[in-house]
XYZ file of C-alpha atoms in Angstrom:
719
model
C 48.833 0.320 -3.609
C 46.848 3.450 -2.753
C 48.533 5.371 -5.558
C 47.528 2.679 -8.034
C 43.958 2.812 -6.759
C 43.922 6.602 -7.120
C 44.893 6.202 -10.783
C 42.440 3.359 -11.491
C 39.405 4.935 -9.804
C 38.787 7.675 -12.446
C 39.198 5.121 -15.238
C 36.786 2.724 -13.536
C 34.297 5.539 -12.957
C 34.437 6.562 -16.616
C 33.971 2.961 -17.769
C 30.954 2.390 -15.504
C 29.398 5.681 -16.532
C 29.824 4.709 -20.183
C 28.442 1.183 -19.798
C 25.710 1.637 -17.183
C 25.044 5.382 -17.503
C 25.526 5.650 -13.735
C 23.849 8.716 -12.281
C 24.548 10.026 -8.772
C 21.789 12.028 -7.089
C 21.681 13.838 -3.767
C 23.914 15.926 -1.504
C 27.293 14.409 -0.545
C 28.381 17.117 1.921
C 27.584 14.969 4.980
C 30.045 12.288 3.828
C 32.885 14.304 5.384
C 31.831 13.350 8.934
C 34.710 12.060 11.122
C 32.632 9.034 12.097
C 30.760 7.784 9.066
C 28.831 4.587 8.362
C 27.516 4.325 4.796
C 24.696 1.788 4.390
C 23.303 0.576 1.059
C 20.819 -1.928 -0.274
C 22.399 -4.952 -1.949
C 21.183 -5.531 -5.519
C 24.060 -7.239 -7.334
C 27.730 -8.100 -7.433
C 28.290 -4.687 -9.039
C 27.280 -2.760 -5.916
C 30.679 -2.553 -4.249
C 32.420 -1.609 -7.503
C 29.920 1.193 -8.217
C 30.049 2.608 -4.685
C 33.848 2.432 -4.630
C 34.071 4.318 -7.921
C 31.459 7.007 -7.289
C 31.494 7.718 -3.546
C 33.706 10.759 -2.824
C 35.362 9.078 0.176
C 38.100 6.493 0.624
C 36.062 3.936 2.544
C 36.581 0.436 3.881
C 34.064 -2.030 2.477
C 32.625 -4.629 4.829
C 31.768 -7.701 2.751
C 30.201 -11.060 3.515
C 32.552 -14.038 3.714
C 30.704 -15.726 0.820
C 31.734 -12.963 -1.602
C 35.471 -13.494 -1.129
C 35.209 -17.128 -2.171
C 35.039 -16.051 -5.823
C 38.389 -15.177 -7.416
C 36.820 -12.568 -9.726
C 35.335 -10.623 -6.848
C 38.537 -10.837 -4.821
C 40.222 -9.155 -7.800
C 37.579 -6.415 -7.863
C 37.806 -5.932 -4.099
C 41.564 -5.439 -4.373
C 40.790 -2.010 -5.850
C 39.685 -0.832 -2.393
C 40.220 -1.589 1.282
C 37.845 -4.248 2.533
C 37.071 -6.236 5.645
C 35.568 -9.725 5.499
C 32.987 -10.419 8.211
C 30.063 -12.631 9.054
C 27.212 -10.238 10.003
C 25.889 -12.748 12.537
C 29.196 -12.767 14.454
C 29.318 -10.089 17.227
C 33.130 -10.287 17.417
C 33.385 -9.378 13.728
C 31.300 -6.265 14.341
C 33.800 -5.120 16.986
C 36.424 -4.832 14.257
C 34.065 -2.546 12.341
C 33.571 -0.448 15.482
C 37.327 0.072 15.805
C 37.565 1.123 12.150
C 34.892 3.809 12.525
C 36.355 5.063 15.797
C 39.720 5.404 14.049
C 38.143 7.840 11.571
C 37.860 5.543 8.532
C 34.510 5.724 6.652
C 32.922 2.296 6.406
C 30.523 0.972 3.759
C 28.302 -1.920 4.782
C 25.299 -3.737 3.336
C 22.938 -4.340 6.288
C 21.117 -7.100 4.391
C 24.322 -9.112 4.314
C 23.387 -10.849 1.077
C 22.317 -9.863 -2.420
C 18.543 -9.631 -2.743
C 16.702 -12.583 -4.241
C 13.390 -10.723 -4.539
C 14.379 -7.318 -5.895
C 13.068 -5.810 -2.656
C 14.615 -5.191 0.739
C 15.424 -8.443 2.560
C 16.241 -9.204 6.186
C 18.280 -6.482 7.868
C 20.890 -7.758 10.337
C 21.264 -6.274 13.802
C 25.073 -6.010 13.697
C 25.431 -2.880 11.501
C 22.802 -1.064 13.564
C 24.561 -1.863 16.808
C 27.818 -0.587 15.280
C 26.139 2.716 14.408
C 24.670 3.070 17.903
C 27.919 2.069 19.630
C 30.090 4.533 17.710
C 27.527 7.360 17.525
C 28.362 7.524 13.811
C 26.565 9.498 11.143
C 24.560 6.983 9.122
C 24.498 7.845 5.413
C 21.895 5.796 3.474
C 22.655 5.180 -0.211
C 20.041 3.659 -2.529
C 21.183 1.635 -5.525
C 18.597 1.188 -8.260
C 18.788 -0.657 -11.567
C 21.459 -3.226 -10.817
C 18.848 -5.955 -10.193
C 18.097 -5.872 -13.919
C 21.698 -6.679 -14.806
C 23.195 -10.133 -15.282
C 25.191 -9.562 -12.086
C 22.097 -9.866 -9.873
C 20.822 -13.029 -8.222
C 17.167 -12.807 -9.224
C 15.511 -15.796 -10.862
C 15.484 -16.185 -14.619
C 11.880 -15.000 -14.879
C 12.891 -11.457 -13.948
C 13.647 -9.132 -16.880
C 17.324 -8.664 -17.676
C 19.186 -5.937 -19.543
C 22.730 -6.193 -20.797
C 23.615 -2.689 -19.615
C 20.816 -1.232 -17.454
C 20.850 2.345 -16.222
C 21.980 2.459 -12.576
C 21.159 5.266 -10.154
C 22.972 6.014 -6.900
C 20.800 8.120 -4.563
C 22.505 9.774 -1.589
C 19.893 10.203 1.150
C 19.976 12.690 4.062
C 22.092 11.559 7.033
C 20.568 10.064 10.148
C 21.671 8.244 13.294
C 20.858 5.180 15.371
C 20.550 5.982 19.064
C 21.611 3.374 21.594
C 18.327 1.647 22.492
C 17.128 1.152 26.034
C 16.671 -2.472 27.072
C 17.154 -4.817 29.978
C 19.517 -7.136 28.091
C 22.118 -6.777 25.370
C 20.062 -8.978 23.078
C 17.043 -6.715 23.472
C 19.094 -3.584 22.776
C 20.629 -5.232 19.738
C 17.201 -6.214 18.404
C 15.814 -2.690 18.857
C 18.838 -1.229 17.091
C 18.232 -3.631 14.211
C 14.616 -2.477 14.013
C 15.820 1.126 13.744
C 18.178 0.192 10.925
C 15.385 -1.646 9.091
C 13.192 1.458 9.225
C 16.060 3.618 7.944
C 16.539 1.245 5.022
C 12.814 1.198 4.234
C 12.669 4.980 4.425
C 15.645 5.140 2.056
C 13.875 2.896 -0.472
C 10.750 5.039 -0.304
C 12.382 8.477 -0.493
C 14.456 7.627 -3.562
C 11.372 7.012 -5.723
C 10.922 9.424 -8.653
C 8.274 12.150 -8.524
C 6.065 11.670 -11.565
C 2.502 11.156 -12.808
C 0.453 7.968 -13.114
C 0.857 7.979 -16.880
C 4.639 8.275 -16.770
C 4.793 5.634 -14.028
C 3.012 3.264 -16.440
C 5.518 4.084 -19.186
C 8.443 3.451 -16.819
C 6.953 0.104 -15.732
C 6.599 -0.892 -19.385
C 10.225 0.062 -20.013
C 11.474 -1.949 -17.037
C 9.344 -5.078 -17.407
C 8.937 -5.141 -21.185
C 6.137 -4.284 -23.599
C 5.197 -7.918 -24.089
C 4.892 -8.833 -20.433
C 1.319 -9.881 -19.663
C 0.379 -8.236 -16.411
C -3.442 -7.965 -16.113
C -6.285 -10.438 -16.581
C -9.965 -9.782 -15.934
C -13.278 -11.611 -16.321
C -13.070 -11.226 -20.087
C -10.402 -13.943 -19.753
C -7.943 -11.853 -21.725
C -4.398 -11.297 -20.532
C -3.231 -7.779 -21.286
C 0.405 -6.921 -21.900
C 1.898 -3.535 -21.105
C 1.653 -2.734 -24.788
C -2.080 -3.499 -24.776
C -2.609 -1.497 -21.578
C -0.846 1.525 -23.054
C -2.928 1.264 -26.225
C -6.182 1.217 -24.192
C -4.899 4.072 -22.038
C -4.261 6.250 -25.094
C -7.558 5.523 -26.861
C -9.787 5.736 -23.785
C -8.033 8.896 -22.621
C -8.647 10.470 -26.018
C -12.337 9.518 -25.917
C -12.697 11.114 -22.487
C -10.961 14.253 -23.724
C -13.515 14.618 -26.527
C -16.374 14.478 -24.018
C -14.954 16.972 -21.514
C -12.980 20.168 -21.007
C -9.460 20.571 -19.647
C -9.467 20.415 -15.855
C -12.985 18.984 -15.722
C -13.886 16.241 -13.249
C -15.371 13.303 -15.162
C -17.429 10.561 -13.542
C -16.293 6.968 -14.148
C -18.958 4.303 -13.584
C -17.356 1.003 -14.569
C -16.593 -2.365 -12.919
C -13.248 -4.002 -12.120
C -11.778 -4.330 -15.595
C -8.387 -3.616 -17.118
C -10.075 -0.970 -19.275
C -11.258 0.870 -16.144
C -7.714 1.249 -14.831
C -6.568 2.352 -18.283
C -9.338 4.950 -18.442
C -8.264 6.351 -15.063
C -4.637 6.721 -16.188
C -5.558 7.967 -19.671
C -7.951 10.582 -18.317
C -5.187 12.051 -16.153
C -2.768 12.145 -19.107
C -5.150 14.549 -20.895
C -5.427 16.802 -17.824
C -8.894 15.662 -16.794
C -9.707 14.302 -13.345
C -11.472 10.925 -13.094
C -14.008 10.582 -10.264
C -14.751 6.982 -9.316
C -18.467 6.663 -8.599
C -19.656 4.089 -6.094
C -22.370 2.201 -7.985
C -23.451 0.383 -4.783
C -24.465 3.637 -3.089
C -27.702 3.998 -5.050
C -29.051 7.023 -6.854
C -28.859 9.233 -3.759
C -25.209 8.426 -3.112
C -24.155 8.912 -6.731
C -26.154 12.142 -6.993
C -24.436 13.498 -3.863
C -21.053 12.612 -5.357
C -21.869 14.349 -8.634
C -22.937 17.496 -6.810
C -19.895 17.589 -4.492
C -17.373 17.115 -7.330
C -19.405 19.106 -9.898
C -19.587 16.154 -12.272
C -21.567 16.902 -15.411
C -20.437 13.929 -17.539
C -20.364 10.241 -16.621
C -18.582 7.606 -18.705
C -20.099 4.136 -18.352
C -21.054 1.032 -20.314
C -24.552 0.029 -21.382
C -23.660 -3.648 -20.973
C -22.419 -3.028 -17.433
C -25.550 -1.097 -16.470
C -27.743 -3.912 -17.775
C -25.731 -6.663 -16.092
C -25.564 -4.866 -12.747
C -29.184 -3.666 -13.030
C -28.160 -0.044 -12.595
C -29.932 1.504 -15.570
C -32.850 2.781 -13.492
C -30.562 4.349 -10.886
C -28.449 6.074 -13.532
C -31.519 7.315 -15.403
C -32.716 8.952 -12.181
C -29.572 11.109 -11.900
C -30.160 14.797 -12.530
C -28.057 17.401 -14.346
C -25.533 14.914 -15.730
C -24.821 13.607 -19.219
C -24.367 9.821 -19.324
C -22.115 8.587 -22.136
C -21.944 4.871 -22.961
C -18.630 3.616 -24.297
C -20.455 1.462 -26.841
C -21.723 4.648 -28.473
C -18.176 5.988 -28.800
C -16.777 2.973 -30.655
C -17.662 4.394 -34.124
C -15.562 7.488 -33.316
C -12.406 5.351 -33.117
C -11.510 6.098 -36.726
C -8.379 5.372 -38.734
C -7.056 8.786 -37.721
C -7.458 7.925 -34.035
C -5.739 4.582 -34.554
C -2.793 6.217 -36.326
C -2.522 8.789 -33.536
C -2.516 5.990 -30.951
C 0.113 4.064 -32.959
C 2.426 7.091 -32.963
C 2.094 7.591 -29.211
C 2.416 3.866 -28.623
C 6.042 4.063 -29.745
C 6.627 7.623 -28.573
C 4.507 7.624 -25.398
C 6.304 10.500 -23.699
C 4.892 12.946 -26.233
C 1.762 12.884 -24.086
C 1.348 14.031 -20.491
C 4.429 16.250 -20.313
C 2.496 19.208 -18.897
C 0.755 17.293 -16.115
C 1.969 18.358 -12.671
C 2.561 15.467 -10.209
C 0.981 17.628 -7.498
C -2.215 18.159 -9.507
C -5.398 16.118 -8.860
C -5.177 12.581 -10.209
C -8.445 11.091 -9.001
C -11.477 11.850 -6.879
C -12.681 9.076 -4.599
C -15.583 9.198 -2.210
C -15.721 8.235 1.444
C -17.850 5.217 2.229
C -20.623 7.214 3.817
C -20.723 4.738 6.708
C -21.388 7.627 9.102
C -23.051 10.218 6.884
C -23.108 11.775 3.390
C -20.052 10.806 1.256
C -17.323 13.418 0.714
C -15.115 13.745 -2.330
C -11.456 13.035 -1.562
C -9.041 14.577 -4.069
C -5.777 12.661 -4.394
C -2.769 13.906 -6.364
C -0.428 11.831 -8.524
C 2.251 12.310 -5.874
C -0.050 11.033 -3.096
C -1.036 7.834 -4.909
C 2.466 7.033 -6.157
C 3.929 7.841 -2.727
C 1.573 5.322 -1.144
C 2.564 2.705 -3.711
C 6.254 3.425 -3.028
C 5.624 3.174 0.725
C 3.998 -0.242 0.317
C 6.788 -1.480 -1.950
C 9.400 -0.350 0.580
C 8.107 -2.741 3.251
C 6.885 -5.703 1.183
C 8.471 -8.079 -1.292
C 5.838 -8.272 -4.011
C 7.654 -9.572 -7.098
C 6.907 -10.266 -10.755
C 6.487 -13.929 -9.800
C 3.433 -13.050 -7.695
C -0.159 -12.808 -8.866
C -2.554 -10.543 -6.979
C -6.246 -11.360 -6.828
C -8.386 -8.264 -6.383
C -12.153 -8.294 -6.064
C -12.299 -5.071 -4.049
C -14.038 -2.404 -6.137
C -11.812 0.109 -7.906
C -14.065 2.938 -6.729
C -12.682 2.196 -3.246
C -9.215 3.515 -2.390
C -7.943 0.109 -1.192
C -9.102 -1.514 -4.433
C -7.723 1.263 -6.654
C -4.278 1.787 -5.119
C -3.304 -1.567 -3.608
C -5.482 -3.814 -5.759
C -5.129 -2.043 -9.106
C -2.331 0.462 -9.620
C 0.258 -1.159 -7.322
C 0.561 -4.421 -9.292
C 0.514 -2.718 -12.700
C 3.260 -0.290 -11.748
C 5.305 -2.996 -9.980
C 5.276 -5.635 -12.698
C 3.192 -7.964 -10.516
C 0.504 -9.941 -12.289
C -3.079 -8.997 -11.439
C -6.400 -10.767 -11.727
C -9.379 -8.397 -11.512
C -12.726 -9.767 -10.412
C -15.926 -7.680 -10.521
C -17.490 -8.493 -7.138
C -16.156 -9.533 -3.714
C -19.520 -11.100 -2.812
C -19.153 -14.346 -4.787
C -17.971 -16.296 -1.773
C -18.160 -19.770 -3.328
C -16.596 -18.849 -6.671
C -13.679 -16.631 -5.595
C -11.675 -19.362 -3.760
C -11.922 -21.539 -6.875
C -10.612 -18.710 -9.076
C -7.733 -18.012 -6.677
C -6.847 -21.709 -6.871
C -7.286 -21.944 -10.639
C -5.187 -18.836 -11.361
C -2.496 -19.749 -8.767
C -2.798 -16.392 -7.046
C -0.253 -15.660 -4.321
C -1.576 -12.385 -2.845
C -5.131 -11.732 -1.690
C -6.658 -8.480 -0.451
C -9.954 -8.338 1.424
C -11.938 -7.155 4.399
C -12.518 -9.245 7.504
C -16.088 -9.950 6.385
C -15.067 -11.048 2.900
C -12.125 -13.166 4.091
C -14.316 -14.899 6.652
C -16.839 -15.876 3.984
C -14.139 -17.034 1.551
C -12.720 -19.290 4.250
C -16.159 -20.641 5.070
C -16.792 -21.905 1.523
C -13.228 -22.676 0.374
C -11.630 -26.083 0.074
C -8.591 -26.409 2.397
C -6.318 -26.520 -0.677
C -7.788 -23.534 -2.546
C -5.268 -21.087 -1.069
C -2.243 -23.382 -1.180
C -0.143 -20.845 -3.112
C -1.265 -17.725 -1.265
C 1.612 -16.248 0.747
C 0.167 -12.800 1.540
C -3.363 -12.296 2.859
C -3.897 -8.612 3.683
C -6.989 -7.383 5.523
C -8.130 -3.783 5.693
C -11.137 -1.423 5.661
C -12.522 -2.889 8.914
C -11.219 -4.529 12.077
C -10.011 -8.096 11.568
C -12.084 -10.558 13.563
C -10.128 -12.930 15.797
C -12.425 -15.745 14.630
C -11.463 -15.047 10.987
C -7.772 -14.909 11.893
C -7.959 -18.283 13.645
C -10.039 -19.878 10.886
C -7.481 -18.967 8.219
C -4.625 -20.292 10.307
C -6.371 -23.563 11.175
C -7.862 -24.279 7.746
C -5.159 -22.966 5.407
C -2.089 -22.470 7.600
C -2.034 -18.798 6.613
C -1.660 -15.747 8.808
C -3.525 -12.612 7.863
C -1.600 -9.350 7.825
C -3.914 -6.664 9.132
C -3.507 -3.085 7.996
C -5.126 0.278 8.503
C -5.935 3.000 6.046
C -8.261 5.826 5.176
C -9.284 7.174 1.796
C -7.635 10.477 2.702
C -4.154 8.857 2.718
C -4.529 7.048 -0.616
C -5.228 4.842 1.553
C -2.640 2.745 3.450
C -1.345 4.175 6.738
C 0.128 1.092 8.389
C 0.256 -2.644 7.790
C 1.761 -5.728 9.343
C 4.302 -7.520 7.170
C 6.661 -10.499 7.539
C 9.501 -8.249 8.765
C 7.391 -6.601 11.472
C 4.096 -8.004 12.684
C 2.225 -7.957 15.979
C -1.083 -9.727 16.474
C -3.861 -7.366 17.493
C -2.182 -4.368 15.885
C -2.492 -2.884 12.407
C 1.274 -2.658 11.961
C 3.748 0.194 12.007
C 3.449 3.490 10.153
C 4.600 3.419 6.550
C 7.868 5.216 5.723
C 7.538 8.976 5.356
C 4.456 9.317 7.546
C 4.129 11.292 10.774
C 1.565 10.599 13.485
C 0.487 12.411 16.639
C -2.108 11.420 19.227
C -4.418 14.048 20.707
C -5.896 13.024 24.100
C -9.656 12.648 24.469
C -11.448 13.422 27.707
C -12.844 10.274 29.258
C -10.564 7.921 27.323
C -7.464 6.985 29.303
C -5.508 5.062 26.679
C -4.343 6.470 23.336
C -5.830 9.461 21.560
C -7.202 10.717 18.270
C -4.781 9.904 15.456
C -3.603 12.857 13.349
C -1.528 12.148 10.234
C 0.798 14.003 7.905
C 2.764 12.701 4.939
C 3.339 12.748 1.165
C 0.378 10.417 0.586
C -2.110 12.808 2.193
C -4.993 14.093 0.060
C -5.159 17.535 -1.505
C -8.464 18.087 0.263
C -12.212 17.468 0.465
C -15.101 18.281 -1.845
C -18.336 18.763 0.112
C -21.928 18.459 -1.010
C -22.708 21.738 0.749
C -19.941 23.583 -1.126
C -19.671 21.937 -4.581
C -16.376 22.038 -6.417
C -14.529 23.995 -3.708
C -11.454 22.201 -2.389
C -11.064 22.233 1.385
C -7.377 21.661 2.195
C -6.546 19.243 5.021
C -6.079 20.752 8.458
C -6.685 19.775 12.057
C -6.167 21.289 15.465
C -2.450 20.580 14.947
C -2.399 22.962 11.990
C -2.531 22.947 8.165
C -1.320 19.801 6.442
C -2.507 17.515 9.248
C -5.474 15.179 8.936
C -7.707 14.197 11.849
C -8.668 10.561 11.255
C -11.298 10.521 13.991
C -9.902 7.170 15.162
C -8.820 6.487 18.732
C -5.413 4.839 18.446
C -2.698 3.670 20.810
C 0.920 3.366 19.652
C 3.078 0.953 21.655
C 6.789 1.228 22.453
C 7.761 -0.535 19.196
C 5.645 1.732 17.013
C 2.749 -0.649 16.351
C -0.672 0.967 16.017
C -3.654 -0.426 17.910
C -7.081 0.826 16.818
C -9.335 1.311 19.836
C -12.326 2.711 17.938
C -13.686 5.821 16.286
C -14.585 8.943 18.200
C -18.051 8.674 16.667
C -18.215 5.036 17.727
C -18.047 5.752 21.439
C -21.150 6.023 23.555
C -21.263 8.094 26.741
C -23.200 5.995 29.238
C -23.692 7.286 32.752
C -20.683 9.567 32.254
C -18.348 6.810 30.961
C -17.014 6.525 27.405
C -17.748 3.029 26.055
C -16.258 1.843 22.759
C -18.804 0.197 20.486
C -16.007 -2.024 19.206
C -15.591 -3.382 22.738
C -19.316 -4.172 22.748
C -18.872 -6.075 19.487
C -15.881 -7.942 20.912
C -18.020 -9.135 23.810
C -20.702 -10.295 21.380
C -18.167 -12.206 19.253
C -16.827 -13.935 22.374
C -20.350 -14.885 23.446
C -21.457 -16.012 19.974
C -18.455 -16.549 17.678
C -20.364 -18.206 14.851
C -22.611 -15.238 14.111
C -22.313 -11.591 13.035
C -22.788 -8.653 15.389
C -22.700 -4.850 15.194
C -23.247 -2.285 17.939
C -24.865 1.135 17.842
C -26.363 3.528 20.360
C -29.526 5.538 20.927
C -30.488 8.425 23.210
C -31.513 7.540 26.766
C -33.179 10.033 29.103
C -31.659 8.518 32.258
C -28.140 7.428 31.201
C -27.447 9.785 28.296
C -27.079 6.977 25.746
C -27.972 3.299 25.615
C -26.301 0.471 23.720
C -28.077 -1.502 21.019
C -26.628 -4.749 19.693
C -27.703 -6.020 16.281
C -27.028 -9.746 15.946
C -27.777 -12.636 13.604
C -27.905 -15.051 16.576
C -31.531 -15.380 17.725
C -30.459 -17.281 20.856
C -28.048 -14.628 22.127
C -29.143 -13.019 25.391
C -27.838 -10.608 27.996
C -26.758 -13.380 30.369
C -24.365 -14.862 27.794
C -23.002 -11.400 27.070
C -22.366 -10.796 30.792
C -20.485 -14.087 31.080
C -18.342 -13.200 28.061
C -17.586 -9.747 29.508
C -16.467 -11.305 32.792
C -14.213 -13.777 30.950
C -12.616 -10.940 28.943
C -12.252 -8.752 32.032
C -14.483 -6.034 30.599
C -16.926 -3.909 32.611
C -20.610 -4.814 32.732
C -21.520 -1.302 31.572
C -20.281 -2.382 28.120
C -22.958 -5.104 27.967
C -25.965 -3.864 25.960
C -29.428 -4.150 27.418
C -31.199 -4.028 24.064
C -30.593 -6.825 21.535
C -32.179 -6.851 18.111
C -32.028 -9.927 15.865
C -31.535 -9.364 12.125
C -31.149 -11.736 9.184
C -27.886 -10.031 8.105
C -25.756 -7.101 9.185
C -26.068 -4.379 6.493
C -22.849 -3.804 4.534
C -21.597 -1.148 2.168
C -20.181 -2.102 -1.226
C -16.672 -1.841 0.209
C -17.379 -4.543 2.784
C -17.652 -2.206 5.758
C -20.596 -2.373 8.119
C -23.182 0.275 7.250
C -23.217 2.016 10.625
C -25.306 4.893 9.284
C -28.130 2.438 8.561
C -27.700 0.799 11.979
C -27.854 4.201 13.665
C -31.156 4.890 11.918
C -32.464 1.481 12.997
C -31.331 2.098 16.585
C -33.146 5.433 16.666
C -36.243 3.758 15.230
C -36.107 1.179 18.011
C -35.959 3.949 20.617
C -39.217 5.429 19.310
C -40.931 2.088 18.782
C -43.730 1.275 21.212
């Protein structure tokens, strides 16, 4: 039998390489370990055949009992040794343990079943416990491409190819340590969590290193030129072919208005054309800088100085509609170019050039380095003057790959995004992620239309919604209980998720909100809760490929300042005080680390809990008081209103707390009662309350703490 297999294996390998152009990537030297467990994602019925033909080891395949019910697959399995098990049966896993301990390499699919989403599905605990029990070397292997074959189990709406290219990526070896736990069930669960993270890391690390432009071309190749993927307020659905055409033409127009390597300002709303201009600009080796049109003349002028922007591309119609013409006219030392004025330059020659590159798109962008700047975004300025954040192609695409590794966004989903594209959350998660993943996208120009947005989500049957706590709370307030009936993912970021908003969504719509955490400097997502791993009150676990360290802060007992490192980290800052000079990321931990300035606690299961910002702590009578704790007390005392805390100098206590609230009836006595109920110290109860009609917000939905700080200082000097 083994001799027959030895003869058939080269023939099978040659046939598969001919039909599916199978390509094996990575180092296979670690596959010679005496105790070896090979794990792989499960994309199709071809997976076992491909691994058996191309892995350089004679392994035993562990297959689900359902697979052996089909005569065809029993015939295929006869070409190798296999063991039929039920992954939920602990006794079956003991047989796998004995195999590994005997020195036989074992191949197992931790998901147990073939994916129905195209993404990673539930990972069973059994394979992880086997790895921990045997102290085996775990060798992750990523299969890619088989989901597009007719041997997959995806629905008919997913694109199919008769003979798709299949890639086998051999990832670096790892191990699963025996977890510590009081019971066997707890140890088994923790081992399963470790295996899930290994699988997610494997999915992320096997992504190609490329540019935004080539990522768009690859998405078009995978999902088809005719697939309609983006719709905006022009009520036009754009196919990949249409997006590529706009990318080519708009990129060419930008090239004619700028020099190679120049940073070009983009001042446009949430439209498909805006995303195309971003990608097209990068293809011609220019760097788009997304200007925040809600920051006023001063904010945009600061951005132009920091990034040395001399040319801004915008639209006359947009400036008139948004009433920005006066602010733009007040900008100094910049040339403002309206796209309407460039339309006559789109001549027959330009159209023929675009037609050529439409069918031969890889002729363009070949010299663009994935590690070169792809976009300049600007920090919100919530605590001072905005800084330019330079993100590379690798950083943005790494963040997209990290998100895709832990979520199951599919081509059957439709994302609704009203978050502005000039914000990192809106650009990466709300714009580029769906386009490059084949997920449909509806772009809306403003997140402030609280009555209209729920109706659009309902009308367009959107299934994924991104927003801030403030925006989501207002959508829920005005929405009909059935408006979000199809929404399966609600993701909150940019600010702390209010408990009142969380409860309102669950009670009114039956939806749980997945809270995440990110910063512009990491393109932006750092962590996020998801169906596979969620913990209320946290912002989820770190994304694959990221490292985190906590630096203790004097006076704060729990947690520390979060420092981050990873492939999605920015190239550096551009400062107003030093225009055009890139300041590479570094912190007290060394070069390549970024100090977030956030006080964070990481629990035993790896979930991050945001305790506040270093700058949002007040030192009162020698004690460090989190302003977020002050706001939590206010929300408990007056849940139906908005509150924001700041501080001001105090000659006797160092600093004093100031609470801004929209509740005119709120008083110190109610705050003290709420603090006692929550078990919080009375020193966190502010003595000064100031009633306002609305809490000031930035265009991104964050509270404008810089404005509140100014108001608090003004109150301290008021008679």
